[in-house]
Each structure stands twice: as C-alpha cells, then as structure tokens.
C-alpha cells in the first residue's frame, strides 16, 4: 500500500480538521494508507507521526484547531533540518506529502518540491492572503466571528455614546478588516494597504456626529500603519519565517482619536478569538473540497501544485506562484468600502 503523509503548519484555523478528515477518507477510498505528521514541519524533522484511519478522523469535522498540532518551524532556517525532512520522509515510507498551510508552510513545500519531494498543498489561513485562490479556508469563519464582535461592540458603543476601535488580525493584508468592517457596518475601516490619515479619520467621525450620531465603530487591521510611521509591533523578535508579532495599533489609534475629537474612546483587540472554535459551513465545505482535490492531485502525480478555489470551481495552481506574492486588498474594493465611511 502506498502511503500519503499529511501535515498542518503555521497558525491554526477553523477547517483544518475538515481537510484532515477529507484527505484521510478519500485516500483510504483510493487504496492509500495515511500518515499524520505531528506539528507541521517539526514533525518531519523529528519523525513524529501517527497512522490515520477512519476512526481517528471520526467526529472531527466541526472541531476547531488541528488534531495533528501545528508549529511555525521552518526547516530551511536551521542547518541540517531539510536533510532530516528528506531522511524521515523516506523512513516513514511516504510516496507523497500533503502540506496544509499558509504562505510560510506552503513556501517550504514549494522549495521541497523544487528539490524533488512529491508535495501537494492545501491553502489555509484566516488572513486570506494567498495568491491563486479566491479564498483560503478559515477566512470565512474569522470574518463571521469578527462581524459578530463588531455587532456586539455596536450596541455598547451606542448605549455609552462612545467611539470603539476594533483591532482585527490579518497580518499585512486587510481582508479580515475590510470584509468584517463592511459586514458589521463600520464607520471607518483601516487596512495595511492604505496608510492611515488620522486627520481624515477624525474628520469622518466628526461628520458622522454632526448628523446626530453619538457613537462610531472603527475597524483597524493589526498591520495598518500611519502615514510616515512604521508598523506597530508587539514584539520585534522574528520567528523562523522572519515575521514580527503585530498588534497594538488599535490602542494608539484610540488614544489619538480621543485626543483630537474629544469623544470618549475604547479599544477592543479581537486577537486569537478570530482563529478559534468551530468552522462555518462554508469553511467545512471548502476544506473538504480542498482535501479531496489534494488526494486527486497526488493520484495524478501533479506535484508542486496546490488545490485552489476559482469562482465555484476547485482547480490547481503552482505552489511557487501561489507563494510568490501576497494577495492584498485592491484600491477598487477599498473605494467601495469608503462609500459607508463617516
Ligand atoms: O496568520 C494568521 C495570524 O493569525 C495572523 O493574522 C496574525 O498576525 C498571526 O497569525 C498571529 O500569530 P501567533 O498565533 O503566532 O500570535
């Protein structure tokens, strides 16, 4: 029996278990054995793996997180780890590997594929910033959670006649901010792709208040930055993939708004709540379709490819292209969002 390995890497997100279940069920149907590698690339460096069968994936579809665990280990960072990955891939008797992850995990998959490993990818991230796919799974759940939070912030902001700044995740892309902001009826949305003009933000809030409104909701992406200043960091230390920890822009923005407008302002950082818990039906279905497609790509020996969504069709795209450039929010979409500012 040929063996397919599967690993989940990077930040977890709702829908990972739907992919693991789909890959396992489809692979077993196709006559493969399935090996689950624990904790992303770390598990392949350390040969930490388990066999997945129908029982191991039973009941996991609605569960958040990943039954395999995850890590932000980059085997290209430490001398000798890529060699261990190849040795352990062989030692586990794998004939293909399915890597489920975002730009970092799939970036490693693209490099390993160039070095001859038979790898296929599945695009995951709440940030929705991977190229070549209309959506990554996890994003829909994140924007639904963020939208619900914005709705809740609305009622308290209205009762207390306050400004509330909601800081959302998304790293260097404004997808979570723009979509939860539009869905939640935010009065200003600030994203990394468009530098913050604080005077304009305050003017928009004042204009709204001059219409008789006594509260406003501002959604800001963690990666947004003021004109002429750099990103706000929680920590400057870089992870294995060279990322800093973002966060804190909401607090700075809130203080500045209160100082300039005189309106009482509060800040709410949604953080990891956006990433936890049960996936939406959309993410369960997308994860399931991606998982089945990944096994089909393995069967067809189309390595170096990733399952992707185009319109309502599941297609495949080259891992190297998908990880070559971040997919960010375009100006046209931001203009649409602006219609509802102030
Ligand atoms: O990439 C997903 C994400 O949640 C980003 O939106 C965020 O910047 C980052 O991961 C947070 O990472 P960590 O869980 O390591 O704090």
Short mmCIF file of C-alpha atoms and ligand atoms in Angstrom, two decimals:
data_model
loop_
_atom_site.label_atom_id
_atom_site.label_comp_id
_atom_site.label_asym_id
_atom_site.label_seq_id
_atom_site.Cartn_x
_atom_site.Cartn_y
_atom_site.Cartn_z
CA UNK A 1 0.00 0.00 0.00
CA UNK A 2 1.34 3.45 -0.89
CA UNK A 3 1.45 5.94 1.94
CA UNK A 4 0.39 9.61 1.85
CA UNK A 5 1.62 11.91 4.61
CA UNK A 6 -0.31 14.97 5.78
CA UNK A 7 0.83 17.86 7.99
CA UNK A 8 -0.69 21.15 9.18
CA UNK A 9 1.68 24.09 9.73
CA UNK A 10 1.63 27.75 10.79
CA UNK A 11 -1.17 29.47 12.71
CA UNK A 12 -4.11 27.12 13.22
CA UNK A 13 -7.52 27.98 11.80
CA UNK A 14 -11.03 26.55 11.69
CA UNK A 15 -11.40 23.94 8.93
CA UNK A 16 -8.06 22.17 9.36
CA UNK A 17 -9.79 19.08 10.72
CA UNK A 18 -12.22 19.09 7.79
CA UNK A 19 -9.19 18.85 5.46
CA UNK A 20 -7.54 16.09 7.53
CA UNK A 21 -10.80 14.12 7.50
CA UNK A 22 -11.32 14.60 3.76
CA UNK A 23 -7.73 13.63 2.90
CA UNK A 24 -7.98 10.53 5.11
CA UNK A 25 -11.38 9.40 3.82
CA UNK A 26 -10.55 10.00 0.15
CA UNK A 27 -7.08 8.39 0.45
CA UNK A 28 -8.49 5.27 2.12
CA UNK A 29 -11.17 5.05 -0.60
CA UNK A 30 -8.40 5.23 -3.19
CA UNK A 31 -6.39 2.46 -1.50
CA UNK A 32 -3.69 4.57 0.23
CA UNK A 33 -2.52 4.42 3.82
CA UNK A 34 -2.47 7.81 5.58
CA UNK A 35 0.26 9.04 7.92
CA UNK A 36 -0.44 12.13 10.04
CA UNK A 37 2.69 14.12 10.79
CA UNK A 38 2.53 15.98 14.08
CA UNK A 39 3.18 19.72 14.48
CA UNK A 40 3.89 20.78 10.91
CA UNK A 41 7.43 20.60 9.52
CA UNK A 42 8.71 19.99 13.07
CA UNK A 43 7.15 16.52 12.95
CA UNK A 44 9.01 15.66 9.78
CA UNK A 45 12.28 16.97 11.21
CA UNK A 46 11.74 14.79 14.31
CA UNK A 47 9.90 11.83 12.69
CA UNK A 48 6.86 12.33 14.86
CA UNK A 49 3.94 10.68 13.09
CA UNK A 50 0.83 8.53 13.58
CA UNK A 51 -1.33 6.42 11.31
CA UNK A 52 -4.70 7.97 10.49
CA UNK A 53 -7.68 5.71 9.93
CA UNK A 54 -11.45 6.14 9.70
CA UNK A 55 -11.73 6.08 13.48
CA UNK A 56 -9.09 8.78 14.04
CA UNK A 57 -10.98 11.26 11.86
CA UNK A 58 -14.46 10.39 13.07
CA UNK A 59 -16.29 13.34 14.67
CA UNK A 60 -13.61 15.94 13.94
CA UNK A 61 -15.42 17.87 11.15
CA UNK A 62 -16.92 20.56 13.43
CA UNK A 63 -13.86 20.88 15.67
CA UNK A 64 -11.60 23.92 15.58
CA UNK A 65 -7.80 23.70 15.64
CA UNK A 66 -5.98 20.67 14.24
CA UNK A 67 -5.83 17.14 15.65
CA UNK A 68 -2.27 16.93 14.28
CA UNK A 69 -1.00 20.00 16.10
CA UNK A 70 1.00 22.75 14.43
CA UNK A 71 4.23 24.75 14.71
CA UNK A 72 5.97 27.62 12.97
CA UNK A 73 9.10 25.51 12.35
CA UNK A 74 10.95 26.36 9.14
CA UNK A 75 13.36 23.54 8.23
CA UNK A 76 15.24 25.95 5.92
CA UNK A 77 16.20 28.04 8.93
CA UNK A 78 18.43 25.55 10.77
CA UNK A 79 21.37 23.71 9.25
CA UNK A 80 20.63 20.03 8.63
CA UNK A 81 16.85 20.14 9.10
CA UNK A 82 15.98 19.89 5.41
CA UNK A 83 18.18 16.78 5.21
CA UNK A 84 16.26 15.33 8.21
CA UNK A 85 12.99 16.07 6.43
CA UNK A 86 14.12 14.03 3.41
CA UNK A 87 15.52 11.19 5.58
CA UNK A 88 12.32 10.94 7.65
CA UNK A 89 10.06 11.21 4.60
CA UNK A 90 11.85 8.08 3.34
CA UNK A 91 11.94 6.36 6.73
CA UNK A 92 8.16 6.77 7.07
CA UNK A 93 7.79 5.11 3.67
CA UNK A 94 5.83 8.02 2.17
CA UNK A 95 5.18 8.27 -1.55
CA UNK A 96 3.65 11.78 -1.34
CA UNK A 97 3.07 14.55 1.16
CA UNK A 98 0.12 16.91 1.56
CA UNK A 99 1.09 20.16 3.30
CA UNK A 100 -1.78 22.24 4.68
CA UNK A 101 -0.76 25.80 5.44
CA UNK A 102 -0.37 29.44 4.52
CA UNK A 103 2.42 31.30 2.73
CA UNK A 104 5.11 30.02 5.15
CA UNK A 105 4.22 26.31 5.26
CA UNK A 106 3.46 26.24 1.53
CA UNK A 107 6.61 28.27 0.82
CA UNK A 108 8.59 25.41 2.38
CA UNK A 109 6.51 22.92 0.36
CA UNK A 110 7.35 24.83 -2.85
CA UNK A 111 11.08 24.69 -2.05
CA UNK A 112 10.98 20.98 -1.14
CA UNK A 113 9.10 20.29 -4.34
CA UNK A 114 11.88 22.02 -6.33
CA UNK A 115 14.34 19.73 -4.53
CA UNK A 116 12.39 16.68 -5.72
CA UNK A 117 9.92 15.89 -2.93
CA UNK A 118 6.45 14.88 -4.20
CA UNK A 119 4.39 17.54 -2.37
CA UNK A 120 0.90 18.91 -2.86
CA UNK A 121 -0.52 21.92 -0.97
CA UNK A 122 -3.81 22.98 0.59
CA UNK A 123 -4.26 26.75 1.19
CA UNK A 124 -5.13 27.65 4.77
CA UNK A 125 -5.20 30.97 6.61
CA UNK A 126 -7.64 33.31 8.30
CA UNK A 127 -5.73 36.14 6.55
CA UNK A 128 -6.91 35.10 3.03
CA UNK A 129 -3.64 36.47 1.64
CA UNK A 130 -2.51 33.56 -0.55
CA UNK A 131 -2.40 34.19 -4.29
CA UNK A 132 -4.02 31.92 -6.91
CA UNK A 133 -7.10 31.11 -4.81
CA UNK A 134 -10.21 33.25 -4.35
CA UNK A 135 -10.46 32.10 -0.73
CA UNK A 136 -8.38 30.19 1.77
CA UNK A 137 -10.35 28.12 4.29
CA UNK A 138 -10.51 29.65 7.78
CA UNK A 139 -11.16 33.14 6.46
CA UNK A 140 -14.93 32.82 6.36
CA UNK A 141 -15.06 31.71 10.00
CA UNK A 142 -12.74 34.54 11.05
CA UNK A 143 -14.84 37.23 9.35
CA UNK A 144 -18.03 35.81 10.80
CA UNK A 145 -16.56 35.88 14.31
CA UNK A 146 -15.21 39.42 13.77
CA UNK A 147 -18.58 40.57 12.39
CA UNK A 148 -20.40 39.19 15.42
CA UNK A 149 -17.93 41.01 17.68
CA UNK A 150 -18.47 44.28 15.75
CA UNK A 151 -22.25 43.86 16.15
CA UNK A 152 -21.75 43.45 19.89
CA UNK A 153 -19.43 46.47 20.06
CA UNK A 154 -22.09 48.50 18.24
CA UNK A 155 -24.72 48.05 20.95
CA UNK A 156 -22.40 49.03 23.79
CA UNK A 157 -20.88 51.94 21.82
CA UNK A 158 -24.38 53.24 21.09
CA UNK A 159 -25.55 52.98 24.72
CA UNK A 160 -22.49 54.81 26.05
CA UNK A 161 -22.13 57.32 23.19
CA UNK A 162 -18.56 56.20 22.59
CA UNK A 163 -16.14 55.53 19.79
CA UNK A 164 -14.97 51.92 19.78
CA UNK A 165 -11.90 50.84 17.86
CA UNK A 166 -11.89 47.12 16.99
CA UNK A 167 -8.44 45.75 16.09
CA UNK A 168 -8.55 42.64 13.91
CA UNK A 169 -5.86 40.25 12.64
CA UNK A 170 -4.75 39.68 9.03
CA UNK A 171 -1.03 40.39 9.15
CA UNK A 172 -0.04 42.50 6.09
CA UNK A 173 -3.37 42.16 4.29
CA UNK A 174 -6.62 43.94 5.09
CA UNK A 175 -9.05 41.18 4.11
CA UNK A 176 -10.42 40.46 7.61
CA UNK A 177 -10.75 44.19 8.35
CA UNK A 178 -12.48 45.12 5.10
CA UNK A 179 -14.93 42.21 4.98
CA UNK A 180 -15.87 42.20 8.68
CA UNK A 181 -15.97 46.02 8.55
CA UNK A 182 -18.37 46.07 5.61
CA UNK A 183 -20.50 43.28 7.09
CA UNK A 184 -20.55 44.93 10.52
CA UNK A 185 -21.32 48.42 9.16
CA UNK A 186 -18.11 50.01 10.48
CA UNK A 187 -17.89 53.80 10.15
CA UNK A 188 -14.20 53.73 9.16
CA UNK A 189 -12.07 50.74 8.07
CA UNK A 190 -8.29 50.98 8.14
CA UNK A 191 -6.11 48.44 6.33
CA UNK A 192 -2.37 47.89 5.76
CA UNK A 193 -2.70 48.62 2.04
CA UNK A 194 -3.76 52.26 2.66
CA UNK A 195 -1.75 54.36 5.16
CA UNK A 196 -3.84 55.91 7.94
CA UNK A 197 -4.52 59.63 7.62
CA UNK A 198 -5.52 60.47 11.21
CA UNK A 199 -6.91 63.88 10.25
CA UNK A 200 -9.23 62.26 7.72
CA UNK A 201 -10.32 59.59 10.23
CA UNK A 202 -11.22 62.27 12.80
CA UNK A 203 -12.98 64.39 10.18
CA UNK A 204 -15.11 61.38 9.18
CA UNK A 205 -16.09 60.71 12.79
CA UNK A 206 -16.93 64.40 13.36
CA UNK A 207 -19.02 64.48 10.17
CA UNK A 208 -20.99 61.47 11.38
CA UNK A 209 -21.52 63.06 14.78
CA UNK A 210 -22.67 66.30 13.15
CA UNK A 211 -25.52 64.23 11.65
CA UNK A 212 -26.67 63.50 15.17
CA UNK A 213 -24.90 60.17 15.73
CA UNK A 214 -23.28 59.85 19.15
CA UNK A 215 -21.17 56.74 18.56
CA UNK A 216 -18.85 55.28 15.90
CA UNK A 217 -17.12 51.98 15.18
CA UNK A 218 -13.63 51.97 13.68
CA UNK A 219 -12.18 48.67 12.41
CA UNK A 220 -8.40 48.64 12.14
CA UNK A 221 -6.22 45.81 10.80
CA UNK A 222 -3.26 44.89 13.02
CA UNK A 223 -0.88 45.61 10.11
CA UNK A 224 -2.23 49.10 9.33
CA UNK A 225 0.17 51.98 9.80
CA UNK A 226 0.06 55.74 10.00
CA UNK A 227 1.43 57.81 7.11
CA UNK A 228 5.12 58.45 7.80
CA UNK A 229 5.50 55.88 10.58
CA UNK A 230 6.19 52.18 10.72
CA UNK A 231 4.03 49.22 11.78
CA UNK A 232 3.21 48.82 15.46
CA UNK A 233 4.82 45.68 16.87
CA UNK A 234 4.07 43.63 19.97
CA UNK A 235 7.49 42.07 19.69
CA UNK A 236 10.42 42.77 17.40
CA UNK A 237 11.81 39.25 17.71
CA UNK A 238 11.48 37.45 14.38
CA UNK A 239 10.00 33.97 14.07
CA UNK A 240 11.53 31.22 11.87
CA UNK A 241 9.97 32.79 8.80
CA UNK A 242 11.16 36.32 9.58
CA UNK A 243 7.80 37.63 10.85
CA UNK A 244 7.42 40.14 13.66
CA UNK A 245 4.41 39.99 16.03
CA UNK A 246 1.91 42.67 15.05
CA UNK A 247 -0.61 44.29 17.37
CA UNK A 248 -1.16 47.48 19.31
CA UNK A 249 -2.21 49.86 16.53
CA UNK A 250 -5.78 49.95 17.96
CA UNK A 251 -4.60 51.37 21.30
CA UNK A 252 -2.51 54.10 19.64
CA UNK A 253 -5.31 54.96 17.23
CA UNK A 254 -7.91 55.08 20.02
CA UNK A 255 -5.80 57.47 22.10
CA UNK A 256 -5.20 59.73 19.10
CA UNK A 257 -8.91 59.82 18.18
CA UNK A 258 -9.94 60.71 21.74
CA UNK A 259 -7.28 63.42 21.96
CA UNK A 260 -8.21 65.00 18.62
CA UNK A 261 -12.03 64.71 18.75
CA UNK A 262 -12.73 64.85 22.46
CA UNK A 263 -15.09 61.85 22.13
CA UNK A 264 -14.72 59.10 24.72
CA UNK A 265 -12.97 56.16 23.01
CA UNK A 266 -12.44 52.49 23.91
CA UNK A 267 -10.38 49.81 22.18
CA UNK A 268 -11.12 46.12 21.73
CA UNK A 269 -8.47 43.73 20.37
CA UNK A 270 -10.17 40.62 18.97
CA UNK A 271 -6.94 38.59 18.74
CA UNK A 272 -6.95 34.80 18.67
CA UNK A 273 -10.71 34.62 19.21
CA UNK A 274 -10.88 35.09 15.43
CA UNK A 275 -8.94 31.86 14.93
CA UNK A 276 -10.52 29.57 17.48
CA UNK A 277 -13.61 27.39 17.61
CA UNK A 278 -15.84 25.62 15.15
CA UNK A 279 -15.63 26.35 11.39
CA UNK A 280 -18.56 27.80 9.45
CA UNK A 281 -20.39 25.56 6.96
CA UNK A 282 -18.52 27.39 4.15
CA UNK A 283 -15.12 26.54 5.64
CA UNK A 284 -16.11 22.93 6.32
CA UNK A 285 -17.20 22.51 2.71
CA UNK A 286 -14.17 24.37 1.27
CA UNK A 287 -11.75 22.39 3.46
CA UNK A 288 -13.46 19.16 2.42
CA UNK A 289 -13.28 20.03 -1.30
CA UNK A 290 -9.61 21.08 -0.97
CA UNK A 291 -8.76 17.83 0.85
CA UNK A 292 -10.37 15.64 -1.81
CA UNK A 293 -8.66 17.66 -4.58
CA UNK A 294 -5.26 17.28 -2.88
CA UNK A 295 -5.59 13.48 -2.97
CA UNK A 296 -6.66 13.65 -6.63
CA UNK A 297 -3.52 15.72 -7.36
CA UNK A 298 -1.38 13.07 -5.60
CA UNK A 299 -3.09 10.31 -7.59
CA UNK A 300 -2.45 12.19 -10.84
CA UNK A 301 1.17 12.83 -9.71
CA UNK A 302 0.67 16.56 -10.14
CA UNK A 303 3.24 17.53 -7.54
CA UNK A 304 4.29 21.10 -6.76
CA UNK A 305 0.61 22.05 -7.08
CA UNK A 306 -1.94 23.36 -4.62
CA UNK A 307 -5.73 22.93 -4.51
CA UNK A 308 -7.37 26.33 -5.11
CA UNK A 309 -10.78 27.96 -5.47
CA UNK A 310 -11.64 29.86 -8.64
CA UNK A 311 -15.23 31.10 -8.68
CA UNK A 312 -17.04 27.98 -7.51
CA UNK A 313 -14.61 25.54 -9.07
CA UNK A 314 -11.76 23.73 -7.34
CA UNK A 315 -8.70 23.99 -9.55
CA UNK A 316 -4.96 23.54 -9.08
CA UNK A 317 -2.24 26.20 -9.04
CA UNK A 318 1.54 26.07 -8.85
CA UNK A 319 2.81 26.32 -5.26
CA UNK A 320 5.65 28.57 -6.42
CA UNK A 321 3.20 31.10 -7.94
CA UNK A 322 0.77 30.93 -5.01
CA UNK A 323 3.54 31.70 -2.51
CA UNK A 324 5.43 34.15 -4.74
CA UNK A 325 3.39 37.22 -3.90
CA UNK A 326 0.87 38.14 -1.17
CA UNK A 327 -2.72 38.72 -2.25
CA UNK A 328 -3.73 42.09 -0.81
CA UNK A 329 -6.85 44.27 -0.93
CA UNK A 330 -7.04 46.36 -4.10
CA UNK A 331 -7.88 50.05 -4.31
CA UNK A 332 -11.21 49.42 -6.06
CA UNK A 333 -12.51 47.29 -3.18
CA UNK A 334 -11.35 49.86 -0.64
CA UNK A 335 -13.21 52.59 -2.58
CA UNK A 336 -16.38 50.51 -2.27
CA UNK A 337 -15.87 50.27 1.49
CA UNK A 338 -15.28 54.06 1.67
CA UNK A 339 -18.86 54.66 0.45
CA UNK A 340 -20.03 53.91 4.00
CA UNK A 341 -17.38 55.85 5.95
CA UNK A 342 -18.39 58.73 8.20
O1 LIG B 1 -1.57 34.23 10.02
C1 LIG B 1 -2.59 34.08 10.94
C2 LIG B 1 -2.40 35.01 12.11
O2 LIG B 1 -3.48 34.84 13.00
C3 LIG B 1 -2.22 36.49 11.74
O3 LIG B 1 -3.43 37.12 11.43
C4 LIG B 1 -1.54 37.01 12.99
O4 LIG B 1 -0.76 38.16 12.70
C5 LIG B 1 -0.66 35.86 13.39
O5 LIG B 1 -1.21 34.70 12.81
C6 LIG B 1 -0.57 35.67 14.87
O6 LIG B 1 0.34 34.67 15.14
P1 LIG B 1 0.54 33.96 16.56
O7 LIG B 1 -0.59 32.99 16.72
O8 LIG B 1 1.84 33.28 16.44
O9 LIG B 1 0.48 35.02 17.60
#
